[in-house]
JSON list of C-alpha atoms in Angstrom, two decimals:
[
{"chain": "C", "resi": 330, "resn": "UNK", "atom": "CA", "xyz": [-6.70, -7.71, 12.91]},
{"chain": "C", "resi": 331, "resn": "UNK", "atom": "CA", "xyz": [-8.60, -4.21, 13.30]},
{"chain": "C", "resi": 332, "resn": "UNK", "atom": "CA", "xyz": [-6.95, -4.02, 17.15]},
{"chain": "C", "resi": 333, "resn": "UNK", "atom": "CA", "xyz": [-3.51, -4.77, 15.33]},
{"chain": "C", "resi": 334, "resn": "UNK", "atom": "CA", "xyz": [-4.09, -2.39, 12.01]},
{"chain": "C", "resi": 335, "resn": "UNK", "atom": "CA", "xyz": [-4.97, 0.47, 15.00]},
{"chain": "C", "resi": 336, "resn": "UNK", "atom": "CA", "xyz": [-1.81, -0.15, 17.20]},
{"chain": "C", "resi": 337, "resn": "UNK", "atom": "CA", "xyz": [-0.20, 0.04, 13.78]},
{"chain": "C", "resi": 338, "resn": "UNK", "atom": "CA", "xyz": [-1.37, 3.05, 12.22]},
{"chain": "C", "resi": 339, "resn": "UNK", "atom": "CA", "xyz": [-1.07, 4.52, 16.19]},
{"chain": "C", "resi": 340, "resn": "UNK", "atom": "CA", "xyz": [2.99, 4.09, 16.32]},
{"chain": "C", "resi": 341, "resn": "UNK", "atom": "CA", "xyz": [3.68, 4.99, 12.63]},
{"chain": "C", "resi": 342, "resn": "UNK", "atom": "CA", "xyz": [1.42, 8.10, 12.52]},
{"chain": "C", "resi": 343, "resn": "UNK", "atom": "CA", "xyz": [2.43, 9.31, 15.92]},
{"chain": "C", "resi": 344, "resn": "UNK", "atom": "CA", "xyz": [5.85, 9.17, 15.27]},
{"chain": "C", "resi": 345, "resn": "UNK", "atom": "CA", "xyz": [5.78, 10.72, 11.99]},
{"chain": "C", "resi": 346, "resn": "UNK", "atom": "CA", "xyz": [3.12, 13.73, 13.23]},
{"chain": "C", "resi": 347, "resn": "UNK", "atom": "CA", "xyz": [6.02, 14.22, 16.08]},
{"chain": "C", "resi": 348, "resn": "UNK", "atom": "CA", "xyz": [8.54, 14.53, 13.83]},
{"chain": "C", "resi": 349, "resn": "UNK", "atom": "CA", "xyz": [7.11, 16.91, 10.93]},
{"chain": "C", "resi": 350, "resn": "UNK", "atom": "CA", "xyz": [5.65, 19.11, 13.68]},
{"chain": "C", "resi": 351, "resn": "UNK", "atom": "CA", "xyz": [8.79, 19.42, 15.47]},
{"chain": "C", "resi": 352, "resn": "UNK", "atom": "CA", "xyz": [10.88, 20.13, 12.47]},
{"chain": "C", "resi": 353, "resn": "UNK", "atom": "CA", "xyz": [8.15, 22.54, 11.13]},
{"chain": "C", "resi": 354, "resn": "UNK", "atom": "CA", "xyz": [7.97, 24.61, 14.65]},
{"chain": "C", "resi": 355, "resn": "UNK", "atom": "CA", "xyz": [11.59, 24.86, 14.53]},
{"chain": "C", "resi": 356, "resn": "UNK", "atom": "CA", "xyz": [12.00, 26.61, 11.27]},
{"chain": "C", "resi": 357, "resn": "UNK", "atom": "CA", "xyz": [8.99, 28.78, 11.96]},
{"chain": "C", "resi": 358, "resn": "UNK", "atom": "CA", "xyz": [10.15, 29.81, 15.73]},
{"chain": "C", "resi": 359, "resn": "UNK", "atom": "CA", "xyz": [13.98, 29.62, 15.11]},
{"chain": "C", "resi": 360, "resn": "UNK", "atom": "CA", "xyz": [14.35, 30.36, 11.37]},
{"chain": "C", "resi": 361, "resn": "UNK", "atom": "CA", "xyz": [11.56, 32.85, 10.77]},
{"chain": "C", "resi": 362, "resn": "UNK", "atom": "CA", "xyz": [10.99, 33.57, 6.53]},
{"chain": "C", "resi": 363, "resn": "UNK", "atom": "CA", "xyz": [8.60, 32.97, 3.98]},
{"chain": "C", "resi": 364, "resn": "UNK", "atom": "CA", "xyz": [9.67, 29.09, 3.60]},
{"chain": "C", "resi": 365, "resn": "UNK", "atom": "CA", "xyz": [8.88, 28.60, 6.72]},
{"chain": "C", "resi": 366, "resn": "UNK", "atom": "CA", "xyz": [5.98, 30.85, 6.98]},
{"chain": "C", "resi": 367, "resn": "UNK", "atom": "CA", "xyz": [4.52, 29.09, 4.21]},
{"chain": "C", "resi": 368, "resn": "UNK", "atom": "CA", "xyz": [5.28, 25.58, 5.39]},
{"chain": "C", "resi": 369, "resn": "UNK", "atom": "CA", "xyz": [3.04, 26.45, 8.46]},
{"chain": "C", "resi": 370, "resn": "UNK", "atom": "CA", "xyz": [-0.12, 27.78, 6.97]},
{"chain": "C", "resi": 371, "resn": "UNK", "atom": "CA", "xyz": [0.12, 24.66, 4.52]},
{"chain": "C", "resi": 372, "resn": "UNK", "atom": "CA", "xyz": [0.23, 22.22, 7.85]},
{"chain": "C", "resi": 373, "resn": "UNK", "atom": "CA", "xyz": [-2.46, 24.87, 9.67]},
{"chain": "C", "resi": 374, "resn": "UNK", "atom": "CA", "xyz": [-4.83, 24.45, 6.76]},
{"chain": "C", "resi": 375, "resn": "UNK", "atom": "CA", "xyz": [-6.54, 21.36, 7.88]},
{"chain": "C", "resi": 376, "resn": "UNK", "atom": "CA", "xyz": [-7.71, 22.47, 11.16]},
{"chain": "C", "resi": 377, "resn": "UNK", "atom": "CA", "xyz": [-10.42, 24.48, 9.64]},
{"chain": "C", "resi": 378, "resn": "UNK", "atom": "CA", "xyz": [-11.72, 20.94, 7.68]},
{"chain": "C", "resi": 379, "resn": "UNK", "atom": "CA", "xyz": [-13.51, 18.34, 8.84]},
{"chain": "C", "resi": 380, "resn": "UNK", "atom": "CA", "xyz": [-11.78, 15.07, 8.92]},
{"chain": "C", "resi": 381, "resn": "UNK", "atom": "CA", "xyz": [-15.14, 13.41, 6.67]},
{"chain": "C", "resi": 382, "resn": "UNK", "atom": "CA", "xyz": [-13.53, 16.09, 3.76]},
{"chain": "C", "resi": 383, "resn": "UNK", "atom": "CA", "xyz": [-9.92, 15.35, 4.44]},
{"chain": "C", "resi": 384, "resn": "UNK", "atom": "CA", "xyz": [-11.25, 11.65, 3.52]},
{"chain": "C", "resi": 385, "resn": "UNK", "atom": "CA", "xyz": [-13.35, 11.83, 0.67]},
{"chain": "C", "resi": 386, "resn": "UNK", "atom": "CA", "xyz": [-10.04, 14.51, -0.60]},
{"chain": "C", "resi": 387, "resn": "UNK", "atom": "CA", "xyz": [-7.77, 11.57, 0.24]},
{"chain": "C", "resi": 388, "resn": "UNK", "atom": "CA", "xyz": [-10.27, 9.18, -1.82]},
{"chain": "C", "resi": 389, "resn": "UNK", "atom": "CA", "xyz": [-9.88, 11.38, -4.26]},
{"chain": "C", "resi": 390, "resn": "UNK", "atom": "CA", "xyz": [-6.38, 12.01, -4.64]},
{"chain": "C", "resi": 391, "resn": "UNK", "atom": "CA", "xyz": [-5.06, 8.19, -4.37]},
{"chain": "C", "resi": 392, "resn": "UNK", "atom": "CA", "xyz": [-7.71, 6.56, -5.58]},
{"chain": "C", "resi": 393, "resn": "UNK", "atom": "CA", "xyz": [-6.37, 4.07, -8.81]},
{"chain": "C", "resi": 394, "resn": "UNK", "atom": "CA", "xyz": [-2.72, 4.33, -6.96]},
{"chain": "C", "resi": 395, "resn": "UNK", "atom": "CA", "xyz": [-1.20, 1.52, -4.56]},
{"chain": "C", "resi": 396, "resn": "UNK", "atom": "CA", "xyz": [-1.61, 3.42, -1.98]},
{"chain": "C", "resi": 397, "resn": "UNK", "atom": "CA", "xyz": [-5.63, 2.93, -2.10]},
{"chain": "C", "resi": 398, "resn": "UNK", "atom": "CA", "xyz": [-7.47, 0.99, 0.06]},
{"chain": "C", "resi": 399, "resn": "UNK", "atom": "CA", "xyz": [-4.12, 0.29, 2.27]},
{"chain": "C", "resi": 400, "resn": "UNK", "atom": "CA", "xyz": [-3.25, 1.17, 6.17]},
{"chain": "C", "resi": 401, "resn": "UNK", "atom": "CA", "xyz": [-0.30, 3.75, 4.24]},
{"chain": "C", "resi": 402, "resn": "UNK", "atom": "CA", "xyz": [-3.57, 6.27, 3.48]},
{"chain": "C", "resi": 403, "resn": "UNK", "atom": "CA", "xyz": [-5.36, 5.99, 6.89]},
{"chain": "C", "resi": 404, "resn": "UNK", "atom": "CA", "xyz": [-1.74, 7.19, 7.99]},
{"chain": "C", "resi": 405, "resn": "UNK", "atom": "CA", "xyz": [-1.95, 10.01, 5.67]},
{"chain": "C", "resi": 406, "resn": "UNK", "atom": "CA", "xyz": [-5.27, 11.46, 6.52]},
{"chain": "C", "resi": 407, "resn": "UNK", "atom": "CA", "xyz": [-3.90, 11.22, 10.19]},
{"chain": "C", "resi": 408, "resn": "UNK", "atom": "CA", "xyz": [-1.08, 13.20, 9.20]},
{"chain": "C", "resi": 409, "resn": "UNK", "atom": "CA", "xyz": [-3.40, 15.63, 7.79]},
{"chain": "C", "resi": 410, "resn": "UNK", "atom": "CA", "xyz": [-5.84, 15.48, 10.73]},
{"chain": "C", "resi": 411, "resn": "UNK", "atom": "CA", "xyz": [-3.66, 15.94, 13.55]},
{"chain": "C", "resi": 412, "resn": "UNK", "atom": "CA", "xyz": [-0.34, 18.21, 12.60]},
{"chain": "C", "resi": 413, "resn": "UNK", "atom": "CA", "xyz": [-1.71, 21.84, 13.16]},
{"chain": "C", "resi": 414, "resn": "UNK", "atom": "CA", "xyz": [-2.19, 20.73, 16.64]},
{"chain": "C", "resi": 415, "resn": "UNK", "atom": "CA", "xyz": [1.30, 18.95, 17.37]},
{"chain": "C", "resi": 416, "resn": "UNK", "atom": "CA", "xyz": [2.98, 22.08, 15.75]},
{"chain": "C", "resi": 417, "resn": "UNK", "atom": "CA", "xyz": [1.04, 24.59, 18.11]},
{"chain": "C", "resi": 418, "resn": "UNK", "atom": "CA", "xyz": [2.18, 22.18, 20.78]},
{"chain": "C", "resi": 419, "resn": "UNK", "atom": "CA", "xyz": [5.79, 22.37, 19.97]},
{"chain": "C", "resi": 420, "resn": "UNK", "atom": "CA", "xyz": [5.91, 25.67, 18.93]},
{"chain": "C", "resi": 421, "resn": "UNK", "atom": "CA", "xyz": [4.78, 26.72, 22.36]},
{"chain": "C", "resi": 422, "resn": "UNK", "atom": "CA", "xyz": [7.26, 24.50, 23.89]},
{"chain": "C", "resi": 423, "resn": "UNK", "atom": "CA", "xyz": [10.32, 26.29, 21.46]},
{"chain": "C", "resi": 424, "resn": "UNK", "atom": "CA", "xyz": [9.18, 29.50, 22.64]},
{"chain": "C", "resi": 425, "resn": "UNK", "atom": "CA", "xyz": [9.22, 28.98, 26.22]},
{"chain": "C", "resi": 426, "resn": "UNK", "atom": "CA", "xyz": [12.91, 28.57, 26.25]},
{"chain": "C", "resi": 427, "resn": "UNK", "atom": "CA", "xyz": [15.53, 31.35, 25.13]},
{"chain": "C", "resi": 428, "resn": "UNK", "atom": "CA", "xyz": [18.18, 30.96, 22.00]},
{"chain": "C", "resi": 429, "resn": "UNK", "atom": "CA", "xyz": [20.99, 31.74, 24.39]},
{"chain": "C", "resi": 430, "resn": "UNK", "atom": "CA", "xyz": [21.54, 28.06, 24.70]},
{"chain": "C", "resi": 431, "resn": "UNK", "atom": "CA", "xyz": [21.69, 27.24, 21.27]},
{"chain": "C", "resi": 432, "resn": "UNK", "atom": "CA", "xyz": [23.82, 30.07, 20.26]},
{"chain": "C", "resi": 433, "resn": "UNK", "atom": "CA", "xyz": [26.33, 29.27, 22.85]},
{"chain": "C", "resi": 434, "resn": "UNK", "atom": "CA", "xyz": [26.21, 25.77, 21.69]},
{"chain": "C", "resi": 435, "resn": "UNK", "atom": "CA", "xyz": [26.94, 26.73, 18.04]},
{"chain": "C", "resi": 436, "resn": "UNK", "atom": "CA", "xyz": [29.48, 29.06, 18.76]},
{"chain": "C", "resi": 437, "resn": "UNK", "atom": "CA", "xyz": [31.20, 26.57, 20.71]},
{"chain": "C", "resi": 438, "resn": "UNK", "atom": "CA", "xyz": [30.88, 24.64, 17.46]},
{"chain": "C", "resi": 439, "resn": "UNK", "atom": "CA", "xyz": [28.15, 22.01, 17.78]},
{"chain": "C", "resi": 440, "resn": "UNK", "atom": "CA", "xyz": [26.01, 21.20, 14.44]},
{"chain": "C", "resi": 441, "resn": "UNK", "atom": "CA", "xyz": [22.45, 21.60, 14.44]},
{"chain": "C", "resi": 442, "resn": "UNK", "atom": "CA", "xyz": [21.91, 17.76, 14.83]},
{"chain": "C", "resi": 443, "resn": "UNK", "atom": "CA", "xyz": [23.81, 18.19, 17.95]},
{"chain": "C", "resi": 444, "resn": "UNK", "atom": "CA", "xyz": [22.08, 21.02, 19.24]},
{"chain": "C", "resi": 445, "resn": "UNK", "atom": "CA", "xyz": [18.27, 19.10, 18.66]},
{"chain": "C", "resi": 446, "resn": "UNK", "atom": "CA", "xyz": [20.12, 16.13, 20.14]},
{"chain": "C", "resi": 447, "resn": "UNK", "atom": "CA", "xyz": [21.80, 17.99, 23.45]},
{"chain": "C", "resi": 448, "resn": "UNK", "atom": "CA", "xyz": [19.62, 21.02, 24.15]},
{"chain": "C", "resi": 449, "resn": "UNK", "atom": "CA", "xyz": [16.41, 21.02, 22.37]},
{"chain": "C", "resi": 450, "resn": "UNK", "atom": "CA", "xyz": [14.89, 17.62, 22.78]},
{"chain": "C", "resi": 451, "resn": "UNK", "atom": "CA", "xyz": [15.92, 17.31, 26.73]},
{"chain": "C", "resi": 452, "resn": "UNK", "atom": "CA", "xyz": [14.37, 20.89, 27.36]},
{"chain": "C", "resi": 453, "resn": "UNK", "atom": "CA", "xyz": [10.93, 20.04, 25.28]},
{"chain": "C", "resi": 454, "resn": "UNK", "atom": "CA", "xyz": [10.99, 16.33, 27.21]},
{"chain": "C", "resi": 455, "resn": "UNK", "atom": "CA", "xyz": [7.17, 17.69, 28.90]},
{"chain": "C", "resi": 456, "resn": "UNK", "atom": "CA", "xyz": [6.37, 18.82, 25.03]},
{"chain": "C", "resi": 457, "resn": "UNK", "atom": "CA", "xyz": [7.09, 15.27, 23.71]},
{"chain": "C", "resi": 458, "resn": "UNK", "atom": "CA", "xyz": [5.59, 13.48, 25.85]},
{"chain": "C", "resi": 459, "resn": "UNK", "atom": "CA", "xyz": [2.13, 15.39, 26.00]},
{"chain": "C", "resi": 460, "resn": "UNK", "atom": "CA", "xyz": [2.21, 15.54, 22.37]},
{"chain": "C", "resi": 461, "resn": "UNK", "atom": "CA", "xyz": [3.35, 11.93, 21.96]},
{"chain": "C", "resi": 462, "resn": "UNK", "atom": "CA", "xyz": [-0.10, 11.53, 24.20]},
{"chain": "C", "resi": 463, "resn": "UNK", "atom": "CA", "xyz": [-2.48, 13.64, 22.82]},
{"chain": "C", "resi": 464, "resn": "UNK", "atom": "CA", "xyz": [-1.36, 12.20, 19.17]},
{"chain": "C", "resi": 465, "resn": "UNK", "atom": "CA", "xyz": [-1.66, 8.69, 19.95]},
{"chain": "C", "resi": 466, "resn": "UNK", "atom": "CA", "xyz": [-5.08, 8.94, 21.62]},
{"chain": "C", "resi": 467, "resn": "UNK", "atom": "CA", "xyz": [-6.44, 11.14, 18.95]},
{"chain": "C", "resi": 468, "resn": "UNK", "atom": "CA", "xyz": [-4.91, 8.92, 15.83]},
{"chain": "C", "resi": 469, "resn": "UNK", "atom": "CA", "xyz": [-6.29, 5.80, 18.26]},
{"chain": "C", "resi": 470, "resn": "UNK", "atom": "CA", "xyz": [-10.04, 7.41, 18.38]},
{"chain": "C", "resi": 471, "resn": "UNK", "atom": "CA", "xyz": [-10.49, 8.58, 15.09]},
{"chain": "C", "resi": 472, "resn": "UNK", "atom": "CA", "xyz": [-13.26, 7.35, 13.38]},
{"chain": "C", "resi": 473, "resn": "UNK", "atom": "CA", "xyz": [-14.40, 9.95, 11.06]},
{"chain": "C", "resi": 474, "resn": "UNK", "atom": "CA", "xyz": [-11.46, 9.84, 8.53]},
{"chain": "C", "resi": 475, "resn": "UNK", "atom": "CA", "xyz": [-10.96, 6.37, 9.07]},
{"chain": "C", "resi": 476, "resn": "UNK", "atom": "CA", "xyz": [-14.42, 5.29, 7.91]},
{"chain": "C", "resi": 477, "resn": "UNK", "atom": "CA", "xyz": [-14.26, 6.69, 4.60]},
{"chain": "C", "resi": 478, "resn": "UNK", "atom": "CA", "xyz": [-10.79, 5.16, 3.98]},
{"chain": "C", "resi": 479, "resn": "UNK", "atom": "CA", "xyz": [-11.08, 1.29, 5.42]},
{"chain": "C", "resi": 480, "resn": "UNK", "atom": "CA", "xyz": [-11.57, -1.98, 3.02]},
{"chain": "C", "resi": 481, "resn": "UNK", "atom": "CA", "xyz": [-11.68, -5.42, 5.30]},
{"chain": "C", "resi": 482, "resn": "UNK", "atom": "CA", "xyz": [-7.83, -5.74, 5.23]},
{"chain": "C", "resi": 483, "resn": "UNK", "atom": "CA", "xyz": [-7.20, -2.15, 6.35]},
{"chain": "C", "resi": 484, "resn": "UNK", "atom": "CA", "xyz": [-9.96, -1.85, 8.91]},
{"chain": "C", "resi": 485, "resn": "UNK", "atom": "CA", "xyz": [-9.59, -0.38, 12.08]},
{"chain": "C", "resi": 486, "resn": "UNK", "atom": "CA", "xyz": [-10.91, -0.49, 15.66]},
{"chain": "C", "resi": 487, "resn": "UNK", "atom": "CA", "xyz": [-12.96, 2.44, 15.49]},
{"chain": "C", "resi": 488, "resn": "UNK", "atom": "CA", "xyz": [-14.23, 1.17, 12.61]},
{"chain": "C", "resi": 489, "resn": "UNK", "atom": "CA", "xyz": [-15.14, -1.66, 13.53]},
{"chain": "C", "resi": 490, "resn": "UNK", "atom": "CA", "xyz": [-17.10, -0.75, 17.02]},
{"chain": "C", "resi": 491, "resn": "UNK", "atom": "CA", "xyz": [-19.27, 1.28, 14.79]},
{"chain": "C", "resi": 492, "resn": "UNK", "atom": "CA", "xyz": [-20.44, -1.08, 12.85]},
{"chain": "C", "resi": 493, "resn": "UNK", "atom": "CA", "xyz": [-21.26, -3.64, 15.39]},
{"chain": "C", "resi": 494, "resn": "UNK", "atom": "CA", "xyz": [-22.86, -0.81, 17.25]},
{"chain": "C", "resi": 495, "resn": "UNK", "atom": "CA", "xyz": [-24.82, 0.19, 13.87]},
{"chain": "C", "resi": 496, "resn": "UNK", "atom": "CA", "xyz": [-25.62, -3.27, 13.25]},
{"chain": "C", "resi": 497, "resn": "UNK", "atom": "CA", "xyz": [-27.58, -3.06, 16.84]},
{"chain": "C", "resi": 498, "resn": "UNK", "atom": "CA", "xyz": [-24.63, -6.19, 18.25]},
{"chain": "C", "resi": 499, "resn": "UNK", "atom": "CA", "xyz": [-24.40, -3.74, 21.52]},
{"chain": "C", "resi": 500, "resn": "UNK", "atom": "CA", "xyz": [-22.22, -6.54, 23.64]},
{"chain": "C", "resi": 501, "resn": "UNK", "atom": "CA", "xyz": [-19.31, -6.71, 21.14]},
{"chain": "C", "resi": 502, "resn": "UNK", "atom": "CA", "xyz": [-18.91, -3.12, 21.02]},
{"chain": "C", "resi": 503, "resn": "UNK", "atom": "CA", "xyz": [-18.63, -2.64, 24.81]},
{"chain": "C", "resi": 504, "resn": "UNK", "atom": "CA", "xyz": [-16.52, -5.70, 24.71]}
]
């Protein structure tokens, strides 16, 4: 179950990172104000914190909800973990291609759903997958959030090769 719980929490928190990164790059690179400004130092902020903290803040915070002691809160602290990185990643990728295509797109009359859909996500295609990549390794490997967080029914593969190896069973963690 851990090797199905990791795949899990994997697809869902990789998908979600590239999605709030992407839409929180945009506003800061194309839409530049104190909104978005302060949406970015509030997704930077956990960068500078070790993901043991992020945990025992998680713990914290849900503990006594149903979200406690379910795969939904490993997601979260991944969230947490791993978005200042994505948004560097696509903020890098927003700024290596001009506005001129967008503005001739929306002056042509295409919505901003149209624009993501037609210009932005086919230019950033090298963005999305590297950060598609580097998110589902990192959310796959993480053990140091995850520990704090598992019960038996949410436990996941990192998890889970630490303890055999901490219980000294040195075959079935190299298995």
């Amino acid at each position: 179950s851990a090797i199905w719980n990791s795949i899990l929490v994997t697809v869902v928190s990789t998908i979600l990172l590239m999605v709030i990164a992407f839409l929180v790059a945009l506003e800061r690179i194309r839409r530049p104000g104190p909104i978005s400004t302060a949406t970015w130092l509030m997704a930077s902020i956990p960068i500078a914190v070790p993901g043991v903290l992020i945990g025992l803040g998680l713990i914290w915070l849900y503990i006594g909800t149903p979200v406690y002691a379910t795969l939904l809160i490993i997601v979260l602290v991944m969230l947490a973990r791993f978005l200042p990185i994505l948004v560097r990643m696509f903020e890098t990728g927003l700024i290596q291609f001009g506005r001129e295509l967008e503005e001739a797109a929306s002056v042509c009359g295409a919505s901003d759903v149209k624009i993501t859909r037609s210009i932005r996500l086919p230019l950033l295609g090298g963005t999305i997958r590297s950060a598609a990549t580097i998110a589902g390794t990192q959310v796959f490997n993480e053990l140091t959030a995850s520990a704090l967080l598992f019960t038996s029914t949410s436990s996941v593969l990192p998890v889970v090769i630490f303890n055999y190896m901490f219980d000294g069973d040195y075959s079935r963690a190299s298995a």
